[in-house]
CSV table of C-alpha atoms in Angstrom, one decimal:
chain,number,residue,atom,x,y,z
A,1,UNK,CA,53.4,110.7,98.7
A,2,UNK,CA,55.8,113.3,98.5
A,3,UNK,CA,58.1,111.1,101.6
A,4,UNK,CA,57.7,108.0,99.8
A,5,UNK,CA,58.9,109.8,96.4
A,6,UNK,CA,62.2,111.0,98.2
A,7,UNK,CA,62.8,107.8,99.8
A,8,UNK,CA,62.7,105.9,96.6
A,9,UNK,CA,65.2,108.6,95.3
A,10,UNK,CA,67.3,107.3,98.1
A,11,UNK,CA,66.8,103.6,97.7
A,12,UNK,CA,68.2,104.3,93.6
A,13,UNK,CA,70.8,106.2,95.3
A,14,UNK,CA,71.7,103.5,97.9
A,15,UNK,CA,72.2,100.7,95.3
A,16,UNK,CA,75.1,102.2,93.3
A,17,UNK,CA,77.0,103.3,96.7
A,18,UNK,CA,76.3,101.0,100.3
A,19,UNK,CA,78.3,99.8,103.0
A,20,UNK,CA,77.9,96.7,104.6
A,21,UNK,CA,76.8,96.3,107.9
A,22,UNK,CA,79.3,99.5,109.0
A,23,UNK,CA,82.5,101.1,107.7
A,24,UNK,CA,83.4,99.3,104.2
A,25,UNK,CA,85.6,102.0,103.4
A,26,UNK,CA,85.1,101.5,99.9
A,27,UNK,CA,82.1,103.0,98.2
A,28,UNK,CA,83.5,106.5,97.1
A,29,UNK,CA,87.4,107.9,96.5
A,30,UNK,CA,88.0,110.5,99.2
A,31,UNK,CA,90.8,113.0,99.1
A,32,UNK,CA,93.8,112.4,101.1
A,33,UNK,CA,93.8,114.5,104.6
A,34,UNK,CA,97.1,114.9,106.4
A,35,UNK,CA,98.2,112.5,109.1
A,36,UNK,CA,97.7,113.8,112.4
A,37,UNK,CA,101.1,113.8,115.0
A,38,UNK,CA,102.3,110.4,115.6
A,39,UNK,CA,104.0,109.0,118.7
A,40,UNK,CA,106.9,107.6,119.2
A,41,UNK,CA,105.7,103.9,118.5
A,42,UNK,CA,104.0,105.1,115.0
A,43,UNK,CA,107.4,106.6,114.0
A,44,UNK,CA,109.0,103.2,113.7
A,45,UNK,CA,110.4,101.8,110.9
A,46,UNK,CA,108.6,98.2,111.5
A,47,UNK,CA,105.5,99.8,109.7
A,48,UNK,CA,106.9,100.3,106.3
A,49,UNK,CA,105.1,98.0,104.2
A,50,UNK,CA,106.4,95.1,101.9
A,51,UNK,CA,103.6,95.0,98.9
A,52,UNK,CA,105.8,92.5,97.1
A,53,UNK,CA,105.7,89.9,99.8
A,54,UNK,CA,103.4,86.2,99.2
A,55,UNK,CA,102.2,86.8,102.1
A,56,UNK,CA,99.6,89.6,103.3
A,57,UNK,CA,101.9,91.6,105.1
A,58,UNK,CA,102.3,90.8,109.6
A,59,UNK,CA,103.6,93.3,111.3
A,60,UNK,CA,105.6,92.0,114.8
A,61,UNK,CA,105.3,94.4,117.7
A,62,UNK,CA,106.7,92.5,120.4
A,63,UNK,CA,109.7,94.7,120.9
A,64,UNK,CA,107.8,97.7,121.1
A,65,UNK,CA,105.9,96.4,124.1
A,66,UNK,CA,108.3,98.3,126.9
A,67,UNK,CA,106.6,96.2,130.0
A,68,UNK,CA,108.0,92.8,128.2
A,69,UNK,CA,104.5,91.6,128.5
A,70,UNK,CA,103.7,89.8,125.5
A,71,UNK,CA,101.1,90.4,123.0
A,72,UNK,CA,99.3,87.8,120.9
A,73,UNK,CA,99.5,89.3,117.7
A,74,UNK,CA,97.5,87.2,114.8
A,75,UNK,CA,98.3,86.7,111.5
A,76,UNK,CA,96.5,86.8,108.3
A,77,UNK,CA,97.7,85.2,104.8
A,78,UNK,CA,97.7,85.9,101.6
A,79,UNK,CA,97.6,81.9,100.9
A,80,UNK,CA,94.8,81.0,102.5
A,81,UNK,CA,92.7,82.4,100.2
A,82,UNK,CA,92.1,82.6,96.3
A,83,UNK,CA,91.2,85.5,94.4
A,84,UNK,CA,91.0,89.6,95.6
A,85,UNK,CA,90.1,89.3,99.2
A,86,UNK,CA,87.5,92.4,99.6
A,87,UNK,CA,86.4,92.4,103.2
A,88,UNK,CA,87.0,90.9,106.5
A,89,UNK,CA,84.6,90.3,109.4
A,90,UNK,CA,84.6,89.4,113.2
A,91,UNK,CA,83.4,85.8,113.7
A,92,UNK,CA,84.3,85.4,117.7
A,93,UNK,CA,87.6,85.3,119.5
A,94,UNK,CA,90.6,84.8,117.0
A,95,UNK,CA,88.2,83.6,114.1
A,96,UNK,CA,87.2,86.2,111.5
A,97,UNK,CA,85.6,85.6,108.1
A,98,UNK,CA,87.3,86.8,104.8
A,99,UNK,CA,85.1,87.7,101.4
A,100,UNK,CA,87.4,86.2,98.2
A,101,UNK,CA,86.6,84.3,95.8
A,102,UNK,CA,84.3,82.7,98.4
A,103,UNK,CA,84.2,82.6,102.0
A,104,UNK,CA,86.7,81.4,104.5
A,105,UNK,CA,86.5,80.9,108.1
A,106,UNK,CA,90.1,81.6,109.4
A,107,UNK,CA,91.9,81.8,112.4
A,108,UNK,CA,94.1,84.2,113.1
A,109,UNK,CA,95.7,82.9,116.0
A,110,UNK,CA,96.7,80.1,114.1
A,111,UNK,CA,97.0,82.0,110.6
A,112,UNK,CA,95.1,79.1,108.7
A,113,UNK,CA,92.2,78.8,107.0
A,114,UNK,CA,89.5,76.6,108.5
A,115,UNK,CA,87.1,76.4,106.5
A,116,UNK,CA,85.1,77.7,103.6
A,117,UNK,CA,81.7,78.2,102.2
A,118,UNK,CA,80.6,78.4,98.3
A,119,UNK,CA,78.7,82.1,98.8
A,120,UNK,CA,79.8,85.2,96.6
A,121,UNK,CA,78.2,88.6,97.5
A,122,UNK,CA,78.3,91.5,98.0
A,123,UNK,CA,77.5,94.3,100.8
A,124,UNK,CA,78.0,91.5,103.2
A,125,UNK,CA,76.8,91.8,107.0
A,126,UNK,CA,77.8,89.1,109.0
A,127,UNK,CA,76.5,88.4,112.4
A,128,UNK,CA,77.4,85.5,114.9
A,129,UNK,CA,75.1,83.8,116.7
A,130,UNK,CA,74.6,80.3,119.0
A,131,UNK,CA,74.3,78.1,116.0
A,132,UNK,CA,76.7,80.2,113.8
A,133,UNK,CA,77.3,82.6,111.8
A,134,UNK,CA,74.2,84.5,109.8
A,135,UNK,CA,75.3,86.5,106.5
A,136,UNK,CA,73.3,88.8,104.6
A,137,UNK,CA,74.8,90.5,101.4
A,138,UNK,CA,73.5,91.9,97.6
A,139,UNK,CA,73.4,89.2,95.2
A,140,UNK,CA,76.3,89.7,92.6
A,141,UNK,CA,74.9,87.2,89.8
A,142,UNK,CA,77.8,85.4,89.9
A,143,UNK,CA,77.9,81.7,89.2
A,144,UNK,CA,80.7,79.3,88.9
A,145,UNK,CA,79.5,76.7,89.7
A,146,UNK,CA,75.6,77.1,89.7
A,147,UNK,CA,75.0,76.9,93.2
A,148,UNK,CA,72.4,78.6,94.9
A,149,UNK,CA,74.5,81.0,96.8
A,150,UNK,CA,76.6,81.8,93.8
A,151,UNK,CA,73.9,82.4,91.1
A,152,UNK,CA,71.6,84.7,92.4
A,153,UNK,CA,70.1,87.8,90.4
A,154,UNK,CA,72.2,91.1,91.4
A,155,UNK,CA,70.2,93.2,93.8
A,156,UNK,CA,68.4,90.7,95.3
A,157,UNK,CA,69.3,90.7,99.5
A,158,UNK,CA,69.8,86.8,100.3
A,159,UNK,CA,70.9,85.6,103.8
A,160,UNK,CA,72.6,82.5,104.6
A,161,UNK,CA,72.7,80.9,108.0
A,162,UNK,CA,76.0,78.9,108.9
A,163,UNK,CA,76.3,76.4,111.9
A,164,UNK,CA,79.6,76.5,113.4
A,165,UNK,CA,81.4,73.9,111.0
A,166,UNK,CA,80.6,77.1,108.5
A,167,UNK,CA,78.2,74.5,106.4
A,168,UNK,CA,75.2,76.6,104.9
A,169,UNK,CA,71.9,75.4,106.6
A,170,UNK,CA,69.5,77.3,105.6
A,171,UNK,CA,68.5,80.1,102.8
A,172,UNK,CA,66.4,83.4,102.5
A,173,UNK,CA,65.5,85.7,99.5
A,174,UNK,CA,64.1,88.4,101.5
A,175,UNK,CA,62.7,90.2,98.8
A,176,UNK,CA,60.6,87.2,97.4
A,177,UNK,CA,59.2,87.1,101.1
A,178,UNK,CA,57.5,90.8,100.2
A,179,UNK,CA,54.8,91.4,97.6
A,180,UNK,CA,54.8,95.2,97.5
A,181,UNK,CA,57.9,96.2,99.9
A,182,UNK,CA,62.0,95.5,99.4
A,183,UNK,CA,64.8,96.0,101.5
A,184,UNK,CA,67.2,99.5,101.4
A,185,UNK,CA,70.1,97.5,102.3
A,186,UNK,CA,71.6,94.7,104.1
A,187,UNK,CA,72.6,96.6,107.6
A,188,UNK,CA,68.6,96.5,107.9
A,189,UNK,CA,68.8,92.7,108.9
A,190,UNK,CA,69.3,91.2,112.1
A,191,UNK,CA,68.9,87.7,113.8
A,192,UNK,CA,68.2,86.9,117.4
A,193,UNK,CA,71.0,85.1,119.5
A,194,UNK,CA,68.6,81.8,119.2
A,195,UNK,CA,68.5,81.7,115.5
A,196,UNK,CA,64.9,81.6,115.5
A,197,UNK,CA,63.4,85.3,114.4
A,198,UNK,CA,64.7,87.6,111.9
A,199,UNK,CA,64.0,91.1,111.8
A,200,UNK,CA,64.6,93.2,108.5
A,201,UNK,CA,63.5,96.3,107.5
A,202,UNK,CA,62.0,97.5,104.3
A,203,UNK,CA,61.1,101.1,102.8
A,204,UNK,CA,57.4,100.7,104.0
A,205,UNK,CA,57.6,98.3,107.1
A,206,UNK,CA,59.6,96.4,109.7
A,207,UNK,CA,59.0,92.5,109.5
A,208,UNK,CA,60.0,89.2,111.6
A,209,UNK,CA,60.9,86.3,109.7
A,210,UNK,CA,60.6,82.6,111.6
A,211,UNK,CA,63.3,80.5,110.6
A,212,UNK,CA,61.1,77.2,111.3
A,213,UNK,CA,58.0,77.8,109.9
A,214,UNK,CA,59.4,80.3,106.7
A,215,UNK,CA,56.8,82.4,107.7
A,216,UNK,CA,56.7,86.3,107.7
A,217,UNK,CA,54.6,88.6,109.5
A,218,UNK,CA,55.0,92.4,109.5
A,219,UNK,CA,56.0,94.2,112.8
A,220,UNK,CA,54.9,97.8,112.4
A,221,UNK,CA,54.0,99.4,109.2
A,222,UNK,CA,56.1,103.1,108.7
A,223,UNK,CA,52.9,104.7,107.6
A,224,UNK,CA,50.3,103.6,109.9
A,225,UNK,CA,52.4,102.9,113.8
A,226,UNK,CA,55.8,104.6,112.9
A,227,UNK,CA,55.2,107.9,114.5
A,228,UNK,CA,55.2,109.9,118.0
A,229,UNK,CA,55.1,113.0,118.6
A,230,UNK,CA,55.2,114.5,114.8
A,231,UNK,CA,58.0,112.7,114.1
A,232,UNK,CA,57.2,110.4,111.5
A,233,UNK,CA,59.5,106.8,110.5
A,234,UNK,CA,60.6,106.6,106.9
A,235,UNK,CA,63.2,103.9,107.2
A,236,UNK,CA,64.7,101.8,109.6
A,237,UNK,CA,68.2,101.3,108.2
A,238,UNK,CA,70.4,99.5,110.9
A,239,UNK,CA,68.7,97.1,113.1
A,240,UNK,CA,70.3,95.0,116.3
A,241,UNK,CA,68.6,92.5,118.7
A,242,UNK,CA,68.6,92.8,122.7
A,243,UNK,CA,69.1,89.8,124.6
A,244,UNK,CA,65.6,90.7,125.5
A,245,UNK,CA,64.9,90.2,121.9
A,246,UNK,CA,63.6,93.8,122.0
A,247,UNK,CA,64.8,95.5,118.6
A,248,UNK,CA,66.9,98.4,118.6
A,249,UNK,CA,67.0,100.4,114.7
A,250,UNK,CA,68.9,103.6,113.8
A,251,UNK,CA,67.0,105.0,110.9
A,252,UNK,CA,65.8,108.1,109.3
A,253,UNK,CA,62.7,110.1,109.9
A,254,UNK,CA,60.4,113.1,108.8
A,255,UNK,CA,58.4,116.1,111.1
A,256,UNK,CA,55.1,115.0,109.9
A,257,UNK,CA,53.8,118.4,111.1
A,258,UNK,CA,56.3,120.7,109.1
A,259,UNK,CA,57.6,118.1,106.6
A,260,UNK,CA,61.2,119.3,105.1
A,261,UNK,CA,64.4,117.2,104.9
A,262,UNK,CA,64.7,113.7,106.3
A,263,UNK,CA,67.2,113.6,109.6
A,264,UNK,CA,68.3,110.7,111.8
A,265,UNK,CA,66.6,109.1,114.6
A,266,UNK,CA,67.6,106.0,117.0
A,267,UNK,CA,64.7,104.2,119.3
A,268,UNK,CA,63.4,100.6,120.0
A,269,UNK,CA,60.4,98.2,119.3
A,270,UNK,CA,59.3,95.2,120.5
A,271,UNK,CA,58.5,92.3,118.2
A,272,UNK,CA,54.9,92.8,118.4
A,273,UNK,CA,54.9,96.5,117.4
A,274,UNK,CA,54.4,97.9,120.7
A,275,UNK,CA,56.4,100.2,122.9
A,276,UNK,CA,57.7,102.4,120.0
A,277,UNK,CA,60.2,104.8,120.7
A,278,UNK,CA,62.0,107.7,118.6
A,279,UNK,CA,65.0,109.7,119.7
A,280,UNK,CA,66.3,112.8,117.7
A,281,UNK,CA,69.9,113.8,118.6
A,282,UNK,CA,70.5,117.3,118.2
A,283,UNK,CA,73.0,118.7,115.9
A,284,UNK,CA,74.1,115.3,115.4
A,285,UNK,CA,73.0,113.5,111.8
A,286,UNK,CA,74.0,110.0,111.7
A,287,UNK,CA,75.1,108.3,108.7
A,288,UNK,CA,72.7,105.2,108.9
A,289,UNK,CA,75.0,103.4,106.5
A,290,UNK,CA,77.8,103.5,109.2
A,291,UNK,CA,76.4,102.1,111.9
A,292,UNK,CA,77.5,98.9,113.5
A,293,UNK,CA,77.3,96.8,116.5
A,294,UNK,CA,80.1,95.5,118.5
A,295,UNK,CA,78.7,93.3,121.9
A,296,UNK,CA,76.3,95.2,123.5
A,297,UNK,CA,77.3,98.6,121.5
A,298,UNK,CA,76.0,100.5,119.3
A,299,UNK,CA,78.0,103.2,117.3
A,300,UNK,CA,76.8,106.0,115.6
A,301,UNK,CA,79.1,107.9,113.3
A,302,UNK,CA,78.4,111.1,111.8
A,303,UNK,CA,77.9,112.2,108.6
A,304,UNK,CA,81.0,112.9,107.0
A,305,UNK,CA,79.6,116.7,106.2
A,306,UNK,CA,78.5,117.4,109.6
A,307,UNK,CA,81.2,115.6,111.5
A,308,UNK,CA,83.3,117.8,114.3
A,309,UNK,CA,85.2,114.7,115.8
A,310,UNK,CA,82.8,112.9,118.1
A,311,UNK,CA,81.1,109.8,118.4
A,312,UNK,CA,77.5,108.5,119.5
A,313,UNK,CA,77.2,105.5,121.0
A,314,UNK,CA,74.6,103.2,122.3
A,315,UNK,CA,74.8,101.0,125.3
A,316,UNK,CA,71.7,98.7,124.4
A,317,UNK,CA,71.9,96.7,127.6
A,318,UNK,CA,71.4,99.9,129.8
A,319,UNK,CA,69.8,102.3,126.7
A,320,UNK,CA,72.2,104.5,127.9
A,321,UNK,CA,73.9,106.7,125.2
A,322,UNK,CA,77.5,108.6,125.4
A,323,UNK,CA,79.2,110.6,123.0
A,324,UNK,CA,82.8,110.2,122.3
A,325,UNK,CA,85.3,112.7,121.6
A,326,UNK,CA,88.0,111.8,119.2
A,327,UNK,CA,91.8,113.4,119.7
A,328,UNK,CA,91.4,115.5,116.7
A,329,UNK,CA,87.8,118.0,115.4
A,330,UNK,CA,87.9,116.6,111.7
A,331,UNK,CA,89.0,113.2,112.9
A,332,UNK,CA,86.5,110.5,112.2
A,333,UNK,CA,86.2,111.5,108.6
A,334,UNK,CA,87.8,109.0,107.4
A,335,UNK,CA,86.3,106.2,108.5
A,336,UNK,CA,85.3,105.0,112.5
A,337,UNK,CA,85.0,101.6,113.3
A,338,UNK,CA,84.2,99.5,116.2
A,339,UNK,CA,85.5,95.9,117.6
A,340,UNK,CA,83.9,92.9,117.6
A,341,UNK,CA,83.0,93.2,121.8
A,342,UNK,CA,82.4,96.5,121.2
A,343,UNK,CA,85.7,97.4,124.0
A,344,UNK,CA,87.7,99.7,121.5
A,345,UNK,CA,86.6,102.1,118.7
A,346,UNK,CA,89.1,102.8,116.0
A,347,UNK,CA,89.6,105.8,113.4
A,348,UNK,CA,91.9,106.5,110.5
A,349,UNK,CA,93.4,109.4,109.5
A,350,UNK,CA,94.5,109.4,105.8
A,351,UNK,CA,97.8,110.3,104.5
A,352,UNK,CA,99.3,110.8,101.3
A,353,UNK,CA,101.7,107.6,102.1
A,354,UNK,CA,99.8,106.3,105.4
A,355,UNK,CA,96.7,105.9,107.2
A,356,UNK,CA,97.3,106.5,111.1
A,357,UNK,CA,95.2,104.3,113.2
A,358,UNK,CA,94.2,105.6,116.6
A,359,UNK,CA,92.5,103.2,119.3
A,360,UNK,CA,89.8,104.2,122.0
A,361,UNK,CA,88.7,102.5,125.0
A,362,UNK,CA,85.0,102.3,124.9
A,363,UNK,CA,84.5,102.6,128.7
A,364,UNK,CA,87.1,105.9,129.2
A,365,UNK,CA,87.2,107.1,125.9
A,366,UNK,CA,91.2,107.8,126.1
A,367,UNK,CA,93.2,106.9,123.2
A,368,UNK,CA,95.1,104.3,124.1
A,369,UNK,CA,97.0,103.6,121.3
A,370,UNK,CA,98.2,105.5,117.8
A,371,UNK,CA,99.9,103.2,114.7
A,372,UNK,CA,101.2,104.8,111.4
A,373,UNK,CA,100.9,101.9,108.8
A,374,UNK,CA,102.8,102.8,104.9
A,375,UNK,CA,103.5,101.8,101.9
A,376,UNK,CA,105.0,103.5,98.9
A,377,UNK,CA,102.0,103.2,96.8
A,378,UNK,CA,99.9,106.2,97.3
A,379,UNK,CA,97.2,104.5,95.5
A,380,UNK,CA,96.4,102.6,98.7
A,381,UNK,CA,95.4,105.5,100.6
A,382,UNK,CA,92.7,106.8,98.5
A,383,UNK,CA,90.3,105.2,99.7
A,384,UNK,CA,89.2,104.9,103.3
A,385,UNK,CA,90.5,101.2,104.6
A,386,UNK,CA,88.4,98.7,106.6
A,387,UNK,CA,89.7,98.1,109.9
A,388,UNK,CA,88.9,94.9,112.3
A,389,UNK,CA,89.7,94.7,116.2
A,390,UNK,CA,89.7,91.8,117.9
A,391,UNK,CA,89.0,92.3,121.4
A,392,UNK,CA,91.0,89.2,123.0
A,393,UNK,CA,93.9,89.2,121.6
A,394,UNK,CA,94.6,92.8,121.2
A,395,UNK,CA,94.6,93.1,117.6
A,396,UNK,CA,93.8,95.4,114.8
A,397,UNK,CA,93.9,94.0,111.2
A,398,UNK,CA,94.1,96.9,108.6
A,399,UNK,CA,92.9,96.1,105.2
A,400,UNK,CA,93.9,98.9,102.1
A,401,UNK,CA,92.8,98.4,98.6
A,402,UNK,CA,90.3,96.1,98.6
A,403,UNK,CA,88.0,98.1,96.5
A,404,UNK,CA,90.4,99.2,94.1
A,405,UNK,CA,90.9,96.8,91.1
A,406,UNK,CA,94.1,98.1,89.7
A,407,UNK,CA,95.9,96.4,93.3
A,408,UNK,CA,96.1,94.0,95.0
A,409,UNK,CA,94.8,93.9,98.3
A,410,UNK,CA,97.4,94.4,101.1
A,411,UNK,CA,96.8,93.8,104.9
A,412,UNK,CA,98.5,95.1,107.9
A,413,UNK,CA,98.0,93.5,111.6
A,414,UNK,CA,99.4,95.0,114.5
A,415,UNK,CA,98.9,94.8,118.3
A,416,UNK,CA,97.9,96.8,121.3
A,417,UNK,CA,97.1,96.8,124.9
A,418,UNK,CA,93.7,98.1,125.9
């Protein structure tokens, strides 16, 4: 009784302050921490910004790039879209997805606008899959034109699956599908590559959603199968399929034999609720609200009050983990964020003018790039930004004030060689 009363403590808490589906960047003001060193690329004067421009801001590094090889660096546009764009999203290759007034599919490589989809939420997580594209976000009770996806109740978690054309075919309230359970938030949702199965957990249970037959069935109930060796499930925040369709959650979990304070735990289940596993990391507390998923990786980042500069991460192809070490021991602070293929993890380092963007590989963990990006409105810069990587094309699309209303949203893109 006592778990379940701190856990709904933590689900109040959770609904006034979430991230979706990994780094948002824009869920609480944060204090402005000095730019680390920059090289001699982030000194150049090509990264002052232009806030007046129509145009999101591009920034062109192809005379930067000393071996003459070019970069395909993509642009994103300001026209494209109507109203304050608040997020942006991986959607495969040079495609991403941008939250406005609704959402476009846009291309970066051609900086237009493909297509777009009547759907206004919030706390998005997107995910691609064979089909599509599967979005999962907080209803904001919006409505302007009474459409389903625009009119639901706040605090209801709705997902919406896409086919490739970015047409909505099919719906899910996934709290109507529970009588006596909801969902934390929407990084708990994940669909297999098929489209067929949807896994999504809740404060008391994991459950599997059929996408054919509407049906739901629950996986493994917290209370009753959520525990090995003492250590005792109490939510499973962040979930990813394998391509073995084996789920892999990062959640947070009790000592049912001492109780005290909640800490974080990674493992895997099957679909049927068997083969249960729980791994505790020692003296490393993951912020569950962080996590995201990037190809076959996992990244963990830590909570911003324990964090000393690394980084977990979680080859779910293997289940191998490795731990990261960033160039600096408070960086990562400010927000960590991984690409779309999972090859490069980025951070940002805030300044009282700039954010400085560092670049890891994945595979070596060397920095393999560092970019300074400023503008002369500090405002920008108190918040943590979002940042997107696109893996192909070597680029990294840097989005400031997007959760501030008194601004207007600016993006940067720069490129990089991995």
């Amino acid at each position: 009784m006592k778990t379940k009363q701190i856990y709904m403590m933590l689900m109040l808490a959770l609904t006034f302050n979430l991230s979706a589906c990994g780094s948002s960047g824009d869920g609480s003001e944060t204090e402005a921490l000095t730019a680390m060193p920059q090289s001699a690329e982030a000194d150049s004067s090509e990264n002052a910004g232009n806030e007046n421009g129509d145009d999101y801001d591009v920034i062109d590094l192809l005379d930067r790039d000393t071996d003459k090889k070019t970069m395909e660096t993509g642009t994103v546009k300001a026209s494209a879209f109507s109203g304050k764009v608040r997020d942006l999203y991986y959607a495969g290759g040079s495609r991403i997805i941008v939250a406005a007034d609704k959402l476009y599919l846009y291309d970066t490589e051609k900086g237009e606008n493909i297509a777009s989809a009547d759907i206004s939420m919030e706390e998005l997580c997107v995910q691609a899959y064979a089909d599509g594209y599967f979005i999962v976000g907080r209803g904001n009770g919006g409505g302007g034109n009474g459409s389903f996806a625009t009119s639901q109740s706040g605090g209801g978690i709705n997902g919406y699956l896409l086919n490739k054309n970015f047409e909505i075919k099919n719906t899910i309230s996934f709290n109507e599908l529970l009588n006596d359970d909801f969902i934390l938030h929407t990084g708990g949702v994940a669909i297999t590559q098929d489209g067929k199965q949807v896994a999504f957990g809740g404060l008391q249970g994991l459950y599997l959603y059929d996408t054919s037959s509407k049906k739901v069935r629950t996986i493994l109930s917290y209370a009753e199968e959520g525990r090995t060796n003492n250590i005792q499930i109490a939510t499973m925040e962040s979930l990813a399929f394998t391509k073995d369709n084996t789920l892999v959650y990062v959640g947070i979990a009790t000592d049912s034999s001492n109780g005290g304070d909640g800490f974080s735990v990674y493992g895997t289940v099957s679909t049927d609720g068997a083969n249960l596993t729980i791994t505790k990391k020692a003296d490393y507390q993951v912020d569950t609200e962080e996590v995201q998923k990037g190809g076959n990786l996992i990244i963990m980042p830590q909570s911003f009050d324990r964090n000393n500069g690394t980084l977990l991460m979680l080859d779910t192809a293997s289940m191998t983990e490795k731990m990261m070490k960033f160039s600096g021991g408070s960086e990562g602070k400010d927000g960590v964020y991984c690409s779309g293929q999972g090859k490069y993890v980025a951070t940002s380092v805030l300044g009282k003018n700039s954010v400085t963007i560092n670049i890891y590989d994945t595979a070596s963990g060397k920095n393999i790039h560092t970019e300074t990006v400023k503008d002369n409105d500090s405002t920008y810069f108190l918040r943590v930004p979002q940042i997107l990587i696109l893996d192909e094309s070597g680029t990294c699309i840097v989005v400031l004030g997007r959760g501030i209303d008194e601004v207007r949203t600016l993006i940067k893109t720069f490129g990089f060689k991995g």
